[in-house]
mmCIF file of C-alpha atoms and ligand atoms in Angstrom:
data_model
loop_
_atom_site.group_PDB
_atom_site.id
_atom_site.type_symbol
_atom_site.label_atom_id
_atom_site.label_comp_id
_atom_site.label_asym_id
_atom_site.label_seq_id
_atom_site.Cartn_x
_atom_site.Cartn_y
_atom_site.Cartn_z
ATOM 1 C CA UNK A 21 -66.976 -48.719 118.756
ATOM 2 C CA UNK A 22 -68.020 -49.607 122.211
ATOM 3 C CA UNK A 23 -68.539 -45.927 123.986
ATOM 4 C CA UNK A 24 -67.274 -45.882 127.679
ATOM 5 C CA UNK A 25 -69.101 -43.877 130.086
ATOM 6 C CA UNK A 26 -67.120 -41.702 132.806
ATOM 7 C CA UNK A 27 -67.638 -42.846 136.563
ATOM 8 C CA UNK A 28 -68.666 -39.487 138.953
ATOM 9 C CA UNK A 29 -67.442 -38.992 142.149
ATOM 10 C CA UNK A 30 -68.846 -41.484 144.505
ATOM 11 C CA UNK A 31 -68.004 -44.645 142.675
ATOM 12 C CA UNK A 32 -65.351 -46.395 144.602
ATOM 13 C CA UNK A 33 -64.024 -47.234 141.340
ATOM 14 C CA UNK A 34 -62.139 -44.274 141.586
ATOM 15 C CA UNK A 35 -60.864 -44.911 145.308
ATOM 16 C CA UNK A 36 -59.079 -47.547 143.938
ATOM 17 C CA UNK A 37 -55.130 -48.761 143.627
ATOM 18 C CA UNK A 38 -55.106 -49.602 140.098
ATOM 19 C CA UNK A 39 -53.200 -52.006 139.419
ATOM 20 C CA UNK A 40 -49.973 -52.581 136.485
ATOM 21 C CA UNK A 41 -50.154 -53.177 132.928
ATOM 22 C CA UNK A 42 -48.574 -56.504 131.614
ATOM 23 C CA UNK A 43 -46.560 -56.420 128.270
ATOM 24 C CA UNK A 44 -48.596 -59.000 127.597
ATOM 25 C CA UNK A 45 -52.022 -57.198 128.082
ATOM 26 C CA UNK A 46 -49.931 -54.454 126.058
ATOM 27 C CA UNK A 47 -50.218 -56.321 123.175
ATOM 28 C CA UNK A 48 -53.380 -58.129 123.114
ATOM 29 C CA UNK A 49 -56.439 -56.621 120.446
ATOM 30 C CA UNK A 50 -58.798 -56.225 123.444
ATOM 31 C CA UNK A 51 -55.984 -54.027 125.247
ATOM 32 C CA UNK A 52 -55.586 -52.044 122.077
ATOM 33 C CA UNK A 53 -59.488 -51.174 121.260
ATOM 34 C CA UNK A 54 -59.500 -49.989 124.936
ATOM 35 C CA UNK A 55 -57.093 -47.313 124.471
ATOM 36 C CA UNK A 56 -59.201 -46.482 121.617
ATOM 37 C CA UNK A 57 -62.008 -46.101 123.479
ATOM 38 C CA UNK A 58 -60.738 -44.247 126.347
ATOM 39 C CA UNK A 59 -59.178 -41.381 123.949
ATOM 40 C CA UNK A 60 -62.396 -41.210 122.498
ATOM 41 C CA UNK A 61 -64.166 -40.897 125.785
ATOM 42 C CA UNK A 62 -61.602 -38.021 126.839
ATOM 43 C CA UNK A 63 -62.825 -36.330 123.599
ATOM 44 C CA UNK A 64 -66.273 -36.833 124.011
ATOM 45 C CA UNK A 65 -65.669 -35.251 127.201
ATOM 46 C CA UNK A 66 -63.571 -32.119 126.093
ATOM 47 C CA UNK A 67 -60.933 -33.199 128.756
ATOM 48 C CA UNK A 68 -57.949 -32.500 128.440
ATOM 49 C CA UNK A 69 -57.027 -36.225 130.596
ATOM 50 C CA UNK A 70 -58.791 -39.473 131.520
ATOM 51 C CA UNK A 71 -57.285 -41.861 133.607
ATOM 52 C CA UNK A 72 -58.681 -45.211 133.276
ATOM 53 C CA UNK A 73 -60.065 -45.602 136.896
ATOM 54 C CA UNK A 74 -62.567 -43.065 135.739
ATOM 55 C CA UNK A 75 -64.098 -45.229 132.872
ATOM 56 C CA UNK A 76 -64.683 -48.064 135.327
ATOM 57 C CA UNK A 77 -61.156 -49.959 134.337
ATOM 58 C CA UNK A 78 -59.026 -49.930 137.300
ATOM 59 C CA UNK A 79 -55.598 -50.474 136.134
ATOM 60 C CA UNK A 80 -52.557 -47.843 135.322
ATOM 61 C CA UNK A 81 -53.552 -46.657 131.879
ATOM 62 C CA UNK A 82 -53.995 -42.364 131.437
ATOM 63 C CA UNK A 83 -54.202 -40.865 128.136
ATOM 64 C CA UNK A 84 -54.165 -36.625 127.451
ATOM 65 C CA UNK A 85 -54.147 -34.194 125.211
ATOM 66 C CA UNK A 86 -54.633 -30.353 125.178
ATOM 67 C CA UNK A 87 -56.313 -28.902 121.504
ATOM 68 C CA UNK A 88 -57.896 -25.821 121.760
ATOM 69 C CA UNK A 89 -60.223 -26.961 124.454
ATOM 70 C CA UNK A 90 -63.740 -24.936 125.174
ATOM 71 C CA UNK A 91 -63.399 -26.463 128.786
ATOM 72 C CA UNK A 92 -59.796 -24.664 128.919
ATOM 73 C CA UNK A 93 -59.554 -22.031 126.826
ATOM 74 C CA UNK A 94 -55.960 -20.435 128.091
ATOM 75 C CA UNK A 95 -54.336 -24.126 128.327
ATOM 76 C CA UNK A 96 -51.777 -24.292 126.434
ATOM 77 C CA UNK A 97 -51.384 -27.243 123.893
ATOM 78 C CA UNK A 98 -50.206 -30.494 123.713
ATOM 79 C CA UNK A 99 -50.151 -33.721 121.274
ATOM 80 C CA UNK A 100 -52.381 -36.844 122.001
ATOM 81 C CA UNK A 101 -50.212 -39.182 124.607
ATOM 82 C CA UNK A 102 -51.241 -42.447 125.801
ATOM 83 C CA UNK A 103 -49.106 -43.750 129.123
ATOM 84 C CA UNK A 104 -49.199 -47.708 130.885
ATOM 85 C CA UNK A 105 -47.647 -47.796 134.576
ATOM 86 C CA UNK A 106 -46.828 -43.833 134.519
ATOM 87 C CA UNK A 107 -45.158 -42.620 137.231
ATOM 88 C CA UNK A 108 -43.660 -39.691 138.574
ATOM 89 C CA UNK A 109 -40.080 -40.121 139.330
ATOM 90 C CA UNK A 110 -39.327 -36.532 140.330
ATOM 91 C CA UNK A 111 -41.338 -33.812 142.185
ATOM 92 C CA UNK A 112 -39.628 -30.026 141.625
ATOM 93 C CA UNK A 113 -39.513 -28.474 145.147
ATOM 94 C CA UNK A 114 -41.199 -25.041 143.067
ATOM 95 C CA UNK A 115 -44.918 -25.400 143.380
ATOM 96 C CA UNK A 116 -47.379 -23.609 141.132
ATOM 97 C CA UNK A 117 -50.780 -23.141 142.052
ATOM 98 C CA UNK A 118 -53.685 -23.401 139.447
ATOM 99 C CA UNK A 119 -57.370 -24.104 138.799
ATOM 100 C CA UNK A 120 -58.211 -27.874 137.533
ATOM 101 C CA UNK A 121 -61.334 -29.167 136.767
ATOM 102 C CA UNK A 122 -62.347 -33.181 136.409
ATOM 103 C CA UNK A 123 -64.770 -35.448 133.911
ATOM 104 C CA UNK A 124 -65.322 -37.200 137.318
ATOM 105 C CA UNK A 125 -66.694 -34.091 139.350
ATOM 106 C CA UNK A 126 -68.899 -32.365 135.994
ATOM 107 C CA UNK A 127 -69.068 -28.758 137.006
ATOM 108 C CA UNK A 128 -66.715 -27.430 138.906
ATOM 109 C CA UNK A 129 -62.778 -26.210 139.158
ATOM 110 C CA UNK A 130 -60.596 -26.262 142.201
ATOM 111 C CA UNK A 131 -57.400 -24.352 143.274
ATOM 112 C CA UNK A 132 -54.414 -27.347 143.677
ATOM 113 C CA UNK A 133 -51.424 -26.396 144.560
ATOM 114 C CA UNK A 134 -48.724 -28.916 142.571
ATOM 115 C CA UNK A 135 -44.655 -29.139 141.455
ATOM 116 C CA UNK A 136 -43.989 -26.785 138.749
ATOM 117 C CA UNK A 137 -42.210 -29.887 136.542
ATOM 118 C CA UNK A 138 -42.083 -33.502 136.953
ATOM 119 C CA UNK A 139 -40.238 -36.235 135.675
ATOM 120 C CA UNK A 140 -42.044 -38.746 134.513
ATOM 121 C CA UNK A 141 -41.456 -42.736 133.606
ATOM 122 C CA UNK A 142 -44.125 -44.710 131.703
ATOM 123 C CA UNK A 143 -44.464 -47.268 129.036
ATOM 124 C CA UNK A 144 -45.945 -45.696 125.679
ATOM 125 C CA UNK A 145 -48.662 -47.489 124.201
ATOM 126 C CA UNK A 146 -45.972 -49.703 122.408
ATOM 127 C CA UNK A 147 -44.441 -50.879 125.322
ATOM 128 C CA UNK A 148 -41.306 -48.419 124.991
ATOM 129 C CA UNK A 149 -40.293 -47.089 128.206
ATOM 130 C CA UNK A 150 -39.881 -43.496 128.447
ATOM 131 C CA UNK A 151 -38.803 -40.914 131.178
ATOM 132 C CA UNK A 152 -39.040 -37.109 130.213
ATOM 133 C CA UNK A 153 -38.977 -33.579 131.844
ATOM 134 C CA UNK A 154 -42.811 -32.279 132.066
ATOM 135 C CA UNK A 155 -43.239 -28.607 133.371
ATOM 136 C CA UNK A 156 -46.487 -25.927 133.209
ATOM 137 C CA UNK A 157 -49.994 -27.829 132.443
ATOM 138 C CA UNK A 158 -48.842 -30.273 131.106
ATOM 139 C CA UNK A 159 -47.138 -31.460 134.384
ATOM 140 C CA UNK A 160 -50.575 -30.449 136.197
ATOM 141 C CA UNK A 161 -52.307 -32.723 134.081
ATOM 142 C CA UNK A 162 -49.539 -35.580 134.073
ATOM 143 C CA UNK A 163 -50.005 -35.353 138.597
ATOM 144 C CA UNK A 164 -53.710 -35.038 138.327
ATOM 145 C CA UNK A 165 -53.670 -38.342 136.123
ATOM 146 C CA UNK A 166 -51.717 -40.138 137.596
ATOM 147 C CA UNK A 167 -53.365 -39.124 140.757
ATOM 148 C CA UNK A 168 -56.439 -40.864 139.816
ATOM 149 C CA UNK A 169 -54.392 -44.206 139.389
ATOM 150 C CA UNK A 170 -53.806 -43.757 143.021
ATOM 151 C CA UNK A 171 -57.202 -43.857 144.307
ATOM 152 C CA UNK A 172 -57.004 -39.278 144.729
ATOM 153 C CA UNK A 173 -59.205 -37.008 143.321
ATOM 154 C CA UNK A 174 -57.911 -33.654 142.965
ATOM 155 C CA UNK A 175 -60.250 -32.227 145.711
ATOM 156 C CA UNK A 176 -58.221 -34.329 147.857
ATOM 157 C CA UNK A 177 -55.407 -32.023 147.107
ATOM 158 C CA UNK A 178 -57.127 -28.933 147.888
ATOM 159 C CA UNK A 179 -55.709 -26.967 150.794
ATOM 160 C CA UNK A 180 -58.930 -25.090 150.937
ATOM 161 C CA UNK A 181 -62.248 -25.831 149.600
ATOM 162 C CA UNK A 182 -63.125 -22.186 150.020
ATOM 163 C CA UNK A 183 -61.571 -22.379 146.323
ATOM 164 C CA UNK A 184 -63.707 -24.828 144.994
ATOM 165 C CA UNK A 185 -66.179 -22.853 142.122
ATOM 166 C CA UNK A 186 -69.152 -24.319 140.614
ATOM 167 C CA UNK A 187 -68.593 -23.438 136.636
ATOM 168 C CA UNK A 188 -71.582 -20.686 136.820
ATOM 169 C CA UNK A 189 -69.699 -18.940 139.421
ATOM 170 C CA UNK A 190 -65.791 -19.281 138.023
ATOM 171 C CA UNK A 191 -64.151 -16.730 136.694
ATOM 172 C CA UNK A 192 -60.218 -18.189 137.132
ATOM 173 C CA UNK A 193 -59.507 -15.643 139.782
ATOM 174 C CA UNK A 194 -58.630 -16.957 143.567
HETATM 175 NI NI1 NI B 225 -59.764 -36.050 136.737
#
């Protein structure tokens, strides 16, 4: 299998709008071996997301999962989920501040402050459309994602880079 290498920051690959999955596209082989690839670049990475902007494929594909990860050892788990054209339907007013970190900027985690839960709308890799609650990490990660489709990085969301820690230096305090 073809291994896809993860764009840094800098590439304006990941400045860019990506654009919508067809149902066709859904369905084609090539489509399919893609999503193969990109989970097995997120693994390859120990991340715990990878949006497909950051593998040099601008268009709205983001697959995560959360399994005992060295990179994040207090983040809680969650299954492998692929998403086409996710979006975020629903922003809770209750923010939650935490530290994220990004395959795209190697090194370093960031305070971002984000909604507590989301709900999110997507496609699963079938096609099926689904819309579900998402709270905790697992909403962090679904914004941060889905962020990337946008053309954002998550230092964009920073409200001060004052809590922006290379790894040698982090200790997960503020
Ligand atoms: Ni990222």
């Amino acid at each position: 299998m073809k291994t896809l290498s993860i764009v840094k920051i800098g590439n304006p690959v990941l400045r860019e709008k990506a654009r919508a999955v067809s149902f066709k596209e859904i369905r084609s082989a090539r489509f399919r071996r893609f999503l193969k690839q990109m989970v097995a670049a997120m693994r390859a990475g120990k991340g715990v997301g990878l949006a497909a902007n950051q593998v040099g494929a601008a268009f709205r594909v983001i697959v995560l999962e959360s399994r005992k990860n060295p990179r994040y050892p207090d983040a809680p788990d969650f299954p492998l989920e692929i998403l086409i054209n996710p979006r975020i339907a629903k922003y809770s007013p209750v923010k939650e501040t935490g530290w994220e970190g990004c395959l795209s900027v190697p090194g370093y985690r960031g305070l971002v402050t984000r909604s507590k839960a989301v709900v999110l709308e997507a496609l699963s890799s079938s096609g099926v459309k689904l819309r579900k609650n998402a709270e905790g990490f697992y909403a962090r990660v679904l914004q941060h994602e889905i962020d990337h489709l946008n053309g954002l990085l998550y230092v964009d969301r920073m409200k001060n880079l004052r809590n922006w820690h290379h790894l040698d230096e982090y200790d997960g305090q503020s």
